[in-house]
PDB file of C-alpha atoms and ligand atoms in Angstrom:
ATOM      1  CA  UNK A   1      90.319 122.659  80.127  1.00 83.00           C
ATOM      2  CA  UNK A   2      92.789 121.160  82.630  1.00 97.00           C
ATOM      3  CA  UNK A   3      95.884 120.372  80.591  1.00 98.00           C
ATOM      4  CA  UNK A   4      97.390 117.093  81.819  1.00 98.00           C
ATOM      5  CA  UNK A   5     100.899 117.056  83.291  1.00 98.00           C
ATOM      6  CA  UNK A   6     103.388 114.187  83.180  1.00 98.00           C
ATOM      7  CA  UNK A   7     106.165 114.920  85.653  1.00 98.00           C
ATOM      8  CA  UNK A   8     109.222 112.821  86.455  1.00 98.00           C
ATOM      9  CA  UNK A   9     110.617 113.093  89.957  1.00 98.00           C
ATOM     10  CA  UNK A  10     114.180 111.819  89.725  1.00 98.00           C
ATOM     11  CA  UNK A  11     114.782 111.988  93.478  1.00 98.00           C
ATOM     12  CA  UNK A  12     118.467 111.258  94.274  1.00 98.00           C
ATOM     13  CA  UNK A  13     119.321 109.804  90.866  1.00 98.00           C
ATOM     14  CA  UNK A  14     121.350 110.970  87.844  1.00 98.00           C
ATOM     15  CA  UNK A  15     124.589 112.834  87.345  1.00 98.00           C
ATOM     16  CA  UNK A  16     124.721 116.044  85.315  1.00 98.00           C
ATOM     17  CA  UNK A  17     125.729 114.157  82.166  1.00 98.00           C
ATOM     18  CA  UNK A  18     122.933 111.601  82.623  1.00 98.00           C
ATOM     19  CA  UNK A  19     120.359 114.339  83.159  1.00 98.00           C
ATOM     20  CA  UNK A  20     121.470 116.259  80.066  1.00 98.00           C
ATOM     21  CA  UNK A  21     121.448 113.100  77.969  1.00 98.00           C
ATOM     22  CA  UNK A  22     117.925 112.219  79.190  1.00 98.00           C
ATOM     23  CA  UNK A  23     116.591 115.694  78.387  1.00 98.00           C
ATOM     24  CA  UNK A  24     118.108 115.599  74.900  1.00 98.00           C
ATOM     25  CA  UNK A  25     116.367 112.277  74.258  1.00 98.00           C
ATOM     26  CA  UNK A  26     112.993 113.274  75.688  1.00 98.00           C
ATOM     27  CA  UNK A  27     112.804 116.617  73.831  1.00 98.00           C
ATOM     28  CA  UNK A  28     111.513 115.145  70.547  1.00 98.00           C
ATOM     29  CA  UNK A  29     108.996 113.022  72.483  1.00 98.00           C
ATOM     30  CA  UNK A  30     107.721 116.089  74.343  1.00 98.00           C
ATOM     31  CA  UNK A  31     107.635 118.112  71.127  1.00 98.00           C
ATOM     32  CA  UNK A  32     105.061 115.708  69.703  1.00 97.00           C
ATOM     33  CA  UNK A  33     103.011 115.487  72.907  1.00 97.00           C
ATOM     34  CA  UNK A  34     100.554 118.344  72.481  1.00 96.00           C
ATOM     35  CA  UNK A  35      98.124 116.651  74.847  1.00 97.00           C
ATOM     36  CA  UNK A  36     100.231 117.243  77.980  1.00 98.00           C
ATOM     37  CA  UNK A  37     102.910 119.269  79.727  1.00 98.00           C
ATOM     38  CA  UNK A  38     106.189 117.446  80.354  1.00 98.00           C
ATOM     39  CA  UNK A  39     108.269 118.186  83.444  1.00 98.00           C
ATOM     40  CA  UNK A  40     111.442 116.591  84.812  1.00 98.00           C
ATOM     41  CA  UNK A  41     112.756 117.164  88.341  1.00 99.00           C
ATOM     42  CA  UNK A  42     116.487 116.391  88.572  1.00 98.00           C
ATOM     43  CA  UNK A  43     118.497 116.695  91.799  1.00 98.00           C
ATOM     44  CA  UNK A  44     119.883 120.190  92.563  1.00 98.00           C
ATOM     45  CA  UNK A  45     123.304 119.438  91.078  1.00 98.00           C
ATOM     46  CA  UNK A  46     121.855 118.621  87.652  1.00 98.00           C
ATOM     47  CA  UNK A  47     119.245 121.402  87.447  1.00 98.00           C
ATOM     48  CA  UNK A  48     121.298 123.914  85.483  1.00 98.00           C
ATOM     49  CA  UNK A  49     122.559 121.244  83.084  1.00 98.00           C
ATOM     50  CA  UNK A  50     119.087 119.855  82.480  1.00 98.00           C
ATOM     51  CA  UNK A  51     117.579 123.327  82.086  1.00 98.00           C
ATOM     52  CA  UNK A  52     120.312 124.289  79.627  1.00 98.00           C
ATOM     53  CA  UNK A  53     119.521 121.230  77.538  1.00 98.00           C
ATOM     54  CA  UNK A  54     115.760 121.863  77.803  1.00 98.00           C
ATOM     55  CA  UNK A  55     115.956 125.509  76.791  1.00 98.00           C
ATOM     56  CA  UNK A  56     113.513 126.413  74.026  1.00 97.00           C
ATOM     57  CA  UNK A  57     111.876 122.970  74.181  1.00 98.00           C
ATOM     58  CA  UNK A  58     108.610 121.678  75.630  1.00 98.00           C
ATOM     59  CA  UNK A  59     110.423 120.085  78.578  1.00 98.00           C
ATOM     60  CA  UNK A  60     110.089 122.074  81.794  1.00 98.00           C
ATOM     61  CA  UNK A  61     112.552 121.637  84.651  1.00 99.00           C
ATOM     62  CA  UNK A  62     111.506 121.426  88.283  1.00 99.00           C
ATOM     63  CA  UNK A  63     113.466 121.402  91.534  1.00 99.00           C
ATOM     64  CA  UNK A  64     112.546 118.890  94.239  1.00 98.00           C
ATOM     65  CA  UNK A  65     112.648 121.312  97.180  1.00 98.00           C
ATOM     66  CA  UNK A  66     113.180 124.990  98.021  1.00 98.00           C
ATOM     67  CA  UNK A  67     113.957 127.167 101.019  1.00 98.00           C
ATOM     68  CA  UNK A  68     111.616 130.032 101.853  1.00 98.00           C
ATOM     69  CA  UNK A  69     114.302 132.650 102.485  1.00 98.00           C
ATOM     70  CA  UNK A  70     115.804 134.729  99.697  1.00 98.00           C
ATOM     71  CA  UNK A  71     119.283 133.975 101.045  1.00 98.00           C
ATOM     72  CA  UNK A  72     120.890 133.370 104.404  1.00 98.00           C
ATOM     73  CA  UNK A  73     122.787 131.042 106.714  1.00 98.00           C
ATOM     74  CA  UNK A  74     120.985 127.784 105.845  1.00 98.00           C
ATOM     75  CA  UNK A  75     123.597 125.148 105.150  1.00 98.00           C
ATOM     76  CA  UNK A  76     122.537 122.735 102.443  1.00 97.00           C
ATOM     77  CA  UNK A  77     119.432 124.661 101.406  1.00 98.00           C
ATOM     78  CA  UNK A  78     118.706 126.341  98.077  1.00 98.00           C
ATOM     79  CA  UNK A  79     116.886 129.662  97.706  1.00 98.00           C
ATOM     80  CA  UNK A  80     114.009 130.417  95.301  1.00 98.00           C
ATOM     81  CA  UNK A  81     116.056 132.864  93.219  1.00 98.00           C
ATOM     82  CA  UNK A  82     118.809 130.267  92.837  1.00 98.00           C
ATOM     83  CA  UNK A  83     116.327 127.807  91.335  1.00 98.00           C
ATOM     84  CA  UNK A  84     115.154 130.447  88.868  1.00 98.00           C
ATOM     85  CA  UNK A  85     118.787 131.233  88.107  1.00 98.00           C
ATOM     86  CA  UNK A  86     119.407 127.534  87.383  1.00 98.00           C
ATOM     87  CA  UNK A  87     116.553 127.563  84.850  1.00 98.00           C
ATOM     88  CA  UNK A  88     113.727 125.980  86.845  1.00 98.00           C
ATOM     89  CA  UNK A  89     110.105 126.878  86.216  1.00 98.00           C
ATOM     90  CA  UNK A  90     108.579 124.468  88.759  1.00 99.00           C
ATOM     91  CA  UNK A  91     109.357 123.119  92.216  1.00 99.00           C
ATOM     92  CA  UNK A  92     108.036 120.055  94.040  1.00 98.00           C
ATOM     93  CA  UNK A  93     107.110 121.012  97.606  1.00 98.00           C
ATOM     94  CA  UNK A  94     106.144 118.832 100.560  1.00 98.00           C
ATOM     95  CA  UNK A  95     106.923 115.463  98.984  1.00 98.00           C
ATOM     96  CA  UNK A  96     106.278 112.734 101.559  1.00 97.00           C
ATOM     97  CA  UNK A  97     109.982 111.843 101.527  1.00 97.00           C
ATOM     98  CA  UNK A  98     110.740 115.421 102.669  1.00 97.00           C
ATOM     99  CA  UNK A  99     107.913 115.278 105.201  1.00 96.00           C
ATOM    100  CA  UNK A 100     109.178 111.962 106.611  1.00 95.00           C
ATOM    101  CA  UNK A 101     112.974 112.131 106.156  1.00 95.00           C
ATOM    102  CA  UNK A 102     113.252 115.784 107.168  1.00 96.00           C
ATOM    103  CA  UNK A 103     110.216 116.297 109.378  1.00 97.00           C
ATOM    104  CA  UNK A 104     108.718 118.917 107.093  1.00 98.00           C
ATOM    105  CA  UNK A 105     105.464 120.305 108.444  1.00 98.00           C
ATOM    106  CA  UNK A 106     102.460 121.809 106.654  1.00 98.00           C
ATOM    107  CA  UNK A 107     103.546 125.172 108.055  1.00 98.00           C
ATOM    108  CA  UNK A 108     106.986 124.860 106.414  1.00 98.00           C
ATOM    109  CA  UNK A 109     105.414 123.621 103.189  1.00 98.00           C
ATOM    110  CA  UNK A 110     103.186 126.691 103.276  1.00 98.00           C
ATOM    111  CA  UNK A 111     106.187 129.032 103.634  1.00 98.00           C
ATOM    112  CA  UNK A 112     107.915 127.272 100.739  1.00 98.00           C
ATOM    113  CA  UNK A 113     104.830 127.538  98.526  1.00 98.00           C
ATOM    114  CA  UNK A 114     104.581 131.283  99.166  1.00 98.00           C
ATOM    115  CA  UNK A 115     108.298 131.789  98.485  1.00 98.00           C
ATOM    116  CA  UNK A 116     108.114 129.788  95.258  1.00 98.00           C
ATOM    117  CA  UNK A 117     105.150 131.835  94.025  1.00 98.00           C
ATOM    118  CA  UNK A 118     106.899 135.077  94.916  1.00 98.00           C
ATOM    119  CA  UNK A 119     109.876 133.961  92.817  1.00 98.00           C
ATOM    120  CA  UNK A 120     107.627 133.161  89.849  1.00 98.00           C
ATOM    121  CA  UNK A 121     107.946 129.367  90.184  1.00 98.00           C
ATOM    122  CA  UNK A 122     105.027 126.947  89.845  1.00 98.00           C
ATOM    123  CA  UNK A 123     104.750 124.862  93.019  1.00 98.00           C
ATOM    124  CA  UNK A 124     103.776 121.186  92.725  1.00 98.00           C
ATOM    125  CA  UNK A 125     102.414 120.659  96.220  1.00 98.00           C
ATOM    126  CA  UNK A 126     102.287 117.069  97.481  1.00 98.00           C
ATOM    127  CA  UNK A 127      99.832 115.609  99.961  1.00 98.00           C
ATOM    128  CA  UNK A 128      98.970 112.019 100.853  1.00 97.00           C
ATOM    129  CA  UNK A 129      98.019 109.683 103.661  1.00 97.00           C
ATOM    130  CA  UNK A 130     100.089 106.868 105.181  1.00 96.00           C
ATOM    131  CA  UNK A 131      98.868 103.267 105.259  1.00 94.00           C
ATOM    132  CA  UNK A 132      98.055 103.560 108.983  1.00 95.00           C
ATOM    133  CA  UNK A 133      96.009 106.695 108.325  1.00 96.00           C
ATOM    134  CA  UNK A 134      94.110 104.988 105.504  1.00 95.00           C
ATOM    135  CA  UNK A 135      93.475 101.817 107.511  1.00 93.00           C
ATOM    136  CA  UNK A 136      92.138 103.808 110.442  1.00 96.00           C
ATOM    137  CA  UNK A 137      89.665 105.618 108.178  1.00 96.00           C
ATOM    138  CA  UNK A 138      91.407 108.988 108.465  1.00 97.00           C
ATOM    139  CA  UNK A 139      92.295 109.573 104.789  1.00 97.00           C
ATOM    140  CA  UNK A 140      89.813 112.384 104.179  1.00 98.00           C
ATOM    141  CA  UNK A 141      90.752 114.230 107.385  1.00 98.00           C
ATOM    142  CA  UNK A 142      94.474 113.930 106.679  1.00 98.00           C
ATOM    143  CA  UNK A 143      94.122 115.133 103.084  1.00 98.00           C
ATOM    144  CA  UNK A 144      91.917 118.067 104.064  1.00 98.00           C
ATOM    145  CA  UNK A 145      94.228 119.167 106.835  1.00 98.00           C
ATOM    146  CA  UNK A 146      97.424 118.833 104.749  1.00 98.00           C
ATOM    147  CA  UNK A 147      95.772 120.789 101.944  1.00 98.00           C
ATOM    148  CA  UNK A 148      94.459 123.465 104.283  1.00 98.00           C
ATOM    149  CA  UNK A 149      97.751 123.885 106.140  1.00 98.00           C
ATOM    150  CA  UNK A 150      99.985 123.733 103.082  1.00 98.00           C
ATOM    151  CA  UNK A 151      97.951 126.315 101.171  1.00 98.00           C
ATOM    152  CA  UNK A 152      96.852 128.576 104.025  1.00 98.00           C
ATOM    153  CA  UNK A 153      96.736 132.295 103.362  1.00 97.00           C
ATOM    154  CA  UNK A 154      97.037 132.030  99.576  1.00 98.00           C
ATOM    155  CA  UNK A 155      94.977 134.356  97.427  1.00 97.00           C
ATOM    156  CA  UNK A 156      92.747 132.974  94.704  1.00 97.00           C
ATOM    157  CA  UNK A 157      95.235 134.226  92.139  1.00 97.00           C
ATOM    158  CA  UNK A 158      98.126 132.474  93.969  1.00 97.00           C
ATOM    159  CA  UNK A 159      96.111 129.271  94.019  1.00 98.00           C
ATOM    160  CA  UNK A 160      95.449 129.457  90.284  1.00 97.00           C
ATOM    161  CA  UNK A 161      99.212 129.017  89.738  1.00 98.00           C
ATOM    162  CA  UNK A 162      99.547 125.835  91.780  1.00 98.00           C
ATOM    163  CA  UNK A 163      99.599 122.154  90.843  1.00 98.00           C
ATOM    164  CA  UNK A 164      98.572 119.594  93.472  1.00 98.00           C
ATOM    165  CA  UNK A 165      99.918 116.049  93.628  1.00 98.00           C
ATOM    166  CA  UNK A 166      98.043 113.367  95.522  1.00 98.00           C
ATOM    167  CA  UNK A 167     100.595 110.753  96.539  1.00 97.00           C
ATOM    168  CA  UNK A 168      99.416 108.109  98.985  1.00 96.00           C
ATOM    169  CA  UNK A 169     102.546 107.232 100.970  1.00 95.00           C
ATOM    170  CA  UNK A 170     101.737 103.508 100.828  1.00 95.00           C
ATOM    171  CA  UNK A 171     101.899 103.597  97.029  1.00 94.00           C
ATOM    172  CA  UNK A 172     105.238 105.387  96.619  1.00 92.00           C
ATOM    173  CA  UNK A 173     108.014 103.108  95.425  1.00 90.00           C
ATOM    174  CA  UNK A 174     106.113 100.043  96.639  1.00 91.00           C
ATOM    175  CA  UNK A 175     104.676  98.821  93.342  1.00 89.00           C
ATOM    176  CA  UNK A 176     101.219  99.164  94.963  1.00 88.00           C
ATOM    177  CA  UNK A 177      99.350 101.688  92.857  1.00 88.00           C
ATOM    178  CA  UNK A 178      96.121 103.123  94.154  1.00 90.00           C
ATOM    179  CA  UNK A 179      93.318 101.831  91.960  1.00 94.00           C
ATOM    180  CA  UNK A 180      92.027 104.522  89.619  1.00 94.00           C
ATOM    181  CA  UNK A 181      88.854 104.606  91.759  1.00 93.00           C
ATOM    182  CA  UNK A 182      90.734 105.088  95.048  1.00 94.00           C
ATOM    183  CA  UNK A 183      92.869 107.823  93.506  1.00 95.00           C
ATOM    184  CA  UNK A 184      89.839 109.555  92.005  1.00 94.00           C
ATOM    185  CA  UNK A 185      88.050 109.467  95.364  1.00 96.00           C
ATOM    186  CA  UNK A 186      90.990 111.225  97.049  1.00 97.00           C
ATOM    187  CA  UNK A 187      91.148 113.733  94.218  1.00 97.00           C
ATOM    188  CA  UNK A 188      87.460 114.522  94.791  1.00 97.00           C
ATOM    189  CA  UNK A 189      88.166 115.161  98.475  1.00 98.00           C
ATOM    190  CA  UNK A 190      91.009 117.515  97.535  1.00 98.00           C
ATOM    191  CA  UNK A 191      88.941 119.322  94.923  1.00 98.00           C
ATOM    192  CA  UNK A 192      86.162 119.734  97.455  1.00 98.00           C
ATOM    193  CA  UNK A 193      88.646 121.239  99.901  1.00 98.00           C
ATOM    194  CA  UNK A 194      89.858 123.558  97.131  1.00 98.00           C
ATOM    195  CA  UNK A 195      86.235 124.651  96.621  1.00 98.00           C
ATOM    196  CA  UNK A 196      85.906 125.475 100.327  1.00 97.00           C
ATOM    197  CA  UNK A 197      89.166 127.416 100.458  1.00 97.00           C
ATOM    198  CA  UNK A 198      89.275 129.070  97.030  1.00 97.00           C
ATOM    199  CA  UNK A 199      85.853 128.805  95.406  1.00 97.00           C
ATOM    200  CA  UNK A 200      84.099 126.826  92.696  1.00 97.00           C
ATOM    201  CA  UNK A 201      85.930 128.218  89.690  1.00 97.00           C
ATOM    202  CA  UNK A 202      89.442 127.677  91.031  1.00 97.00           C
ATOM    203  CA  UNK A 203      88.570 124.201  92.292  1.00 97.00           C
ATOM    204  CA  UNK A 204      87.356 123.213  88.857  1.00 97.00           C
ATOM    205  CA  UNK A 205      90.533 124.544  87.235  1.00 98.00           C
ATOM    206  CA  UNK A 206      93.266 123.242  89.559  1.00 98.00           C
ATOM    207  CA  UNK A 207      95.246 120.295  88.250  1.00 98.00           C
ATOM    208  CA  UNK A 208      95.591 117.360  90.613  1.00 98.00           C
ATOM    209  CA  UNK A 209      98.232 114.790  89.672  1.00 98.00           C
ATOM    210  CA  UNK A 210      98.349 111.261  91.006  1.00 97.00           C
ATOM    211  CA  UNK A 211     101.664 109.810  92.199  1.00 97.00           C
ATOM    212  CA  UNK A 212     102.646 106.396  93.547  1.00 96.00           C
ATOM    213  CA  UNK A 213     103.924 103.512  91.409  1.00 95.00           C
ATOM    214  CA  UNK A 214     102.636 104.945  88.141  1.00 97.00           C
ATOM    215  CA  UNK A 215     104.019 102.771  85.324  1.00 97.00           C
ATOM    216  CA  UNK A 216     103.525 102.543  81.557  1.00 98.00           C
ATOM    217  CA  UNK A 217     101.075  99.675  82.081  1.00 97.00           C
ATOM    218  CA  UNK A 218      98.754 101.457  84.527  1.00 96.00           C
ATOM    219  CA  UNK A 219      99.010 105.086  83.405  1.00 97.00           C
ATOM    220  CA  UNK A 220      96.183 104.962  80.833  1.00 97.00           C
ATOM    221  CA  UNK A 221      93.614 103.656  83.298  1.00 96.00           C
ATOM    222  CA  UNK A 222      94.605 106.304  85.834  1.00 96.00           C
ATOM    223  CA  UNK A 223      94.531 109.075  83.234  1.00 97.00           C
ATOM    224  CA  UNK A 224      91.116 107.901  82.050  1.00 96.00           C
ATOM    225  CA  UNK A 225      89.655 109.091  85.358  1.00 94.00           C
ATOM    226  CA  UNK A 226      88.019 112.470  84.922  1.00 95.00           C
ATOM    227  CA  UNK A 227      89.477 113.558  88.292  1.00 95.00           C
ATOM    228  CA  UNK A 228      93.110 112.696  87.484  1.00 97.00           C
ATOM    229  CA  UNK A 229      94.936 115.468  85.649  1.00 98.00           C
ATOM    230  CA  UNK A 230      98.364 113.926  85.366  1.00 98.00           C
ATOM    231  CA  UNK A 231     101.036 111.866  87.046  1.00 98.00           C
ATOM    232  CA  UNK A 232     104.017 112.550  89.283  1.00 98.00           C
ATOM    233  CA  UNK A 233     106.296 109.603  88.671  1.00 98.00           C
ATOM    234  CA  UNK A 234     109.404 108.403  90.476  1.00 98.00           C
ATOM    235  CA  UNK A 235     110.873 105.035  89.446  1.00 97.00           C
ATOM    236  CA  UNK A 236     109.312 104.815  85.993  1.00 98.00           C
ATOM    237  CA  UNK A 237     110.520 108.308  85.071  1.00 98.00           C
ATOM    238  CA  UNK A 238     114.209 107.366  85.207  1.00 98.00           C
ATOM    239  CA  UNK A 239     114.450 105.550  81.877  1.00 98.00           C
ATOM    240  CA  UNK A 240     113.812 107.354  78.607  1.00 98.00           C
ATOM    241  CA  UNK A 241     111.730 104.472  77.235  1.00 98.00           C
ATOM    242  CA  UNK A 242     109.342 104.222  80.137  1.00 98.00           C
ATOM    243  CA  UNK A 243     109.079 107.992  80.609  1.00 98.00           C
ATOM    244  CA  UNK A 244     108.288 108.323  76.883  1.00 98.00           C
ATOM    245  CA  UNK A 245     105.574 105.688  77.272  1.00 98.00           C
ATOM    246  CA  UNK A 246     104.118 107.676  80.177  1.00 98.00           C
ATOM    247  CA  UNK A 247     104.135 110.903  78.164  1.00 98.00           C
ATOM    248  CA  UNK A 248     102.375 109.001  75.367  1.00 98.00           C
ATOM    249  CA  UNK A 249      99.753 107.496  77.687  1.00 97.00           C
ATOM    250  CA  UNK A 250      96.999 108.280  75.193  1.00 88.00           C
TER     251      UNK A 250
HETATM  252  P1  PGA B   1     107.172 106.168  92.457  1.00 85.00           P
HETATM  253  O1  PGA B   1     107.397 107.598  93.173  1.00 85.00           O
HETATM  254  O2  PGA B   1     106.584 106.442  91.112  1.00 85.00           O
HETATM  255  O3  PGA B   1     108.534 105.556  92.391  1.00 85.00           O
HETATM  256  O4  PGA B   1     106.229 105.392  93.335  1.00 85.00           O
HETATM  257  C1  PGA B   1     106.444 108.609  93.045  1.00 85.00           C
HETATM  258  C2  PGA B   1     106.891 109.840  93.801  1.00 85.00           C
HETATM  259  O5  PGA B   1     107.425 109.701  94.904  1.00 85.00           O
HETATM  260  O6  PGA B   1     106.719 110.979  93.322  1.00 85.00           O
END
């Protein structure tokens, strides 16, 4: 009942032409992949191009960040309505690179989530512990508090429109994937927190993606975990071949 999601986070990679070319090539792959939803998240500059190419296909386009205001004097930021205008249906919020490079807090993530929902976008909300937090036995506390703060004040119906991504910071771009068991354990903690905040039914329905060095050779084992509902992929999402292999993890 939880439809899997394979999402590519392109971070600060790809020109407009490269993004359009990628989408054109992945469209037939996505068309055949009834078992999952396929999302790509290009940088802001390539969103409209990618969304234009994806129009009418099974490829959904996501932004990588959002501002909470409708418009205003916020140099360098992009408003929710602008993302919709560019053709986005999803937006990644609270990625650890935003949290660390830009000091984003749970409170800011929360404002962004609410703004995205109000604009009709599907937020992909990222949480995850650092290596120091894991090694000091604080993983569960960190995950619960990021989840609670990032999703505070949402109604049950708001929550039903959200996708969560568990991305342990120590696994992102490092080649160190969490074992399927470690990932599943964190997903259980997050689902338990969802139960506390939003109830049994919503917790059972929310999709929790795993992210952090997902590759074609480890995706099947991760996806075989009952708790893992998809993957948010950086490095391995940049090439058509490897992204196709991820989409076809089955
Ligand atoms: P990675 O990135 O797959 O390159 O580890 C994942 C992410 O940051 O979403």
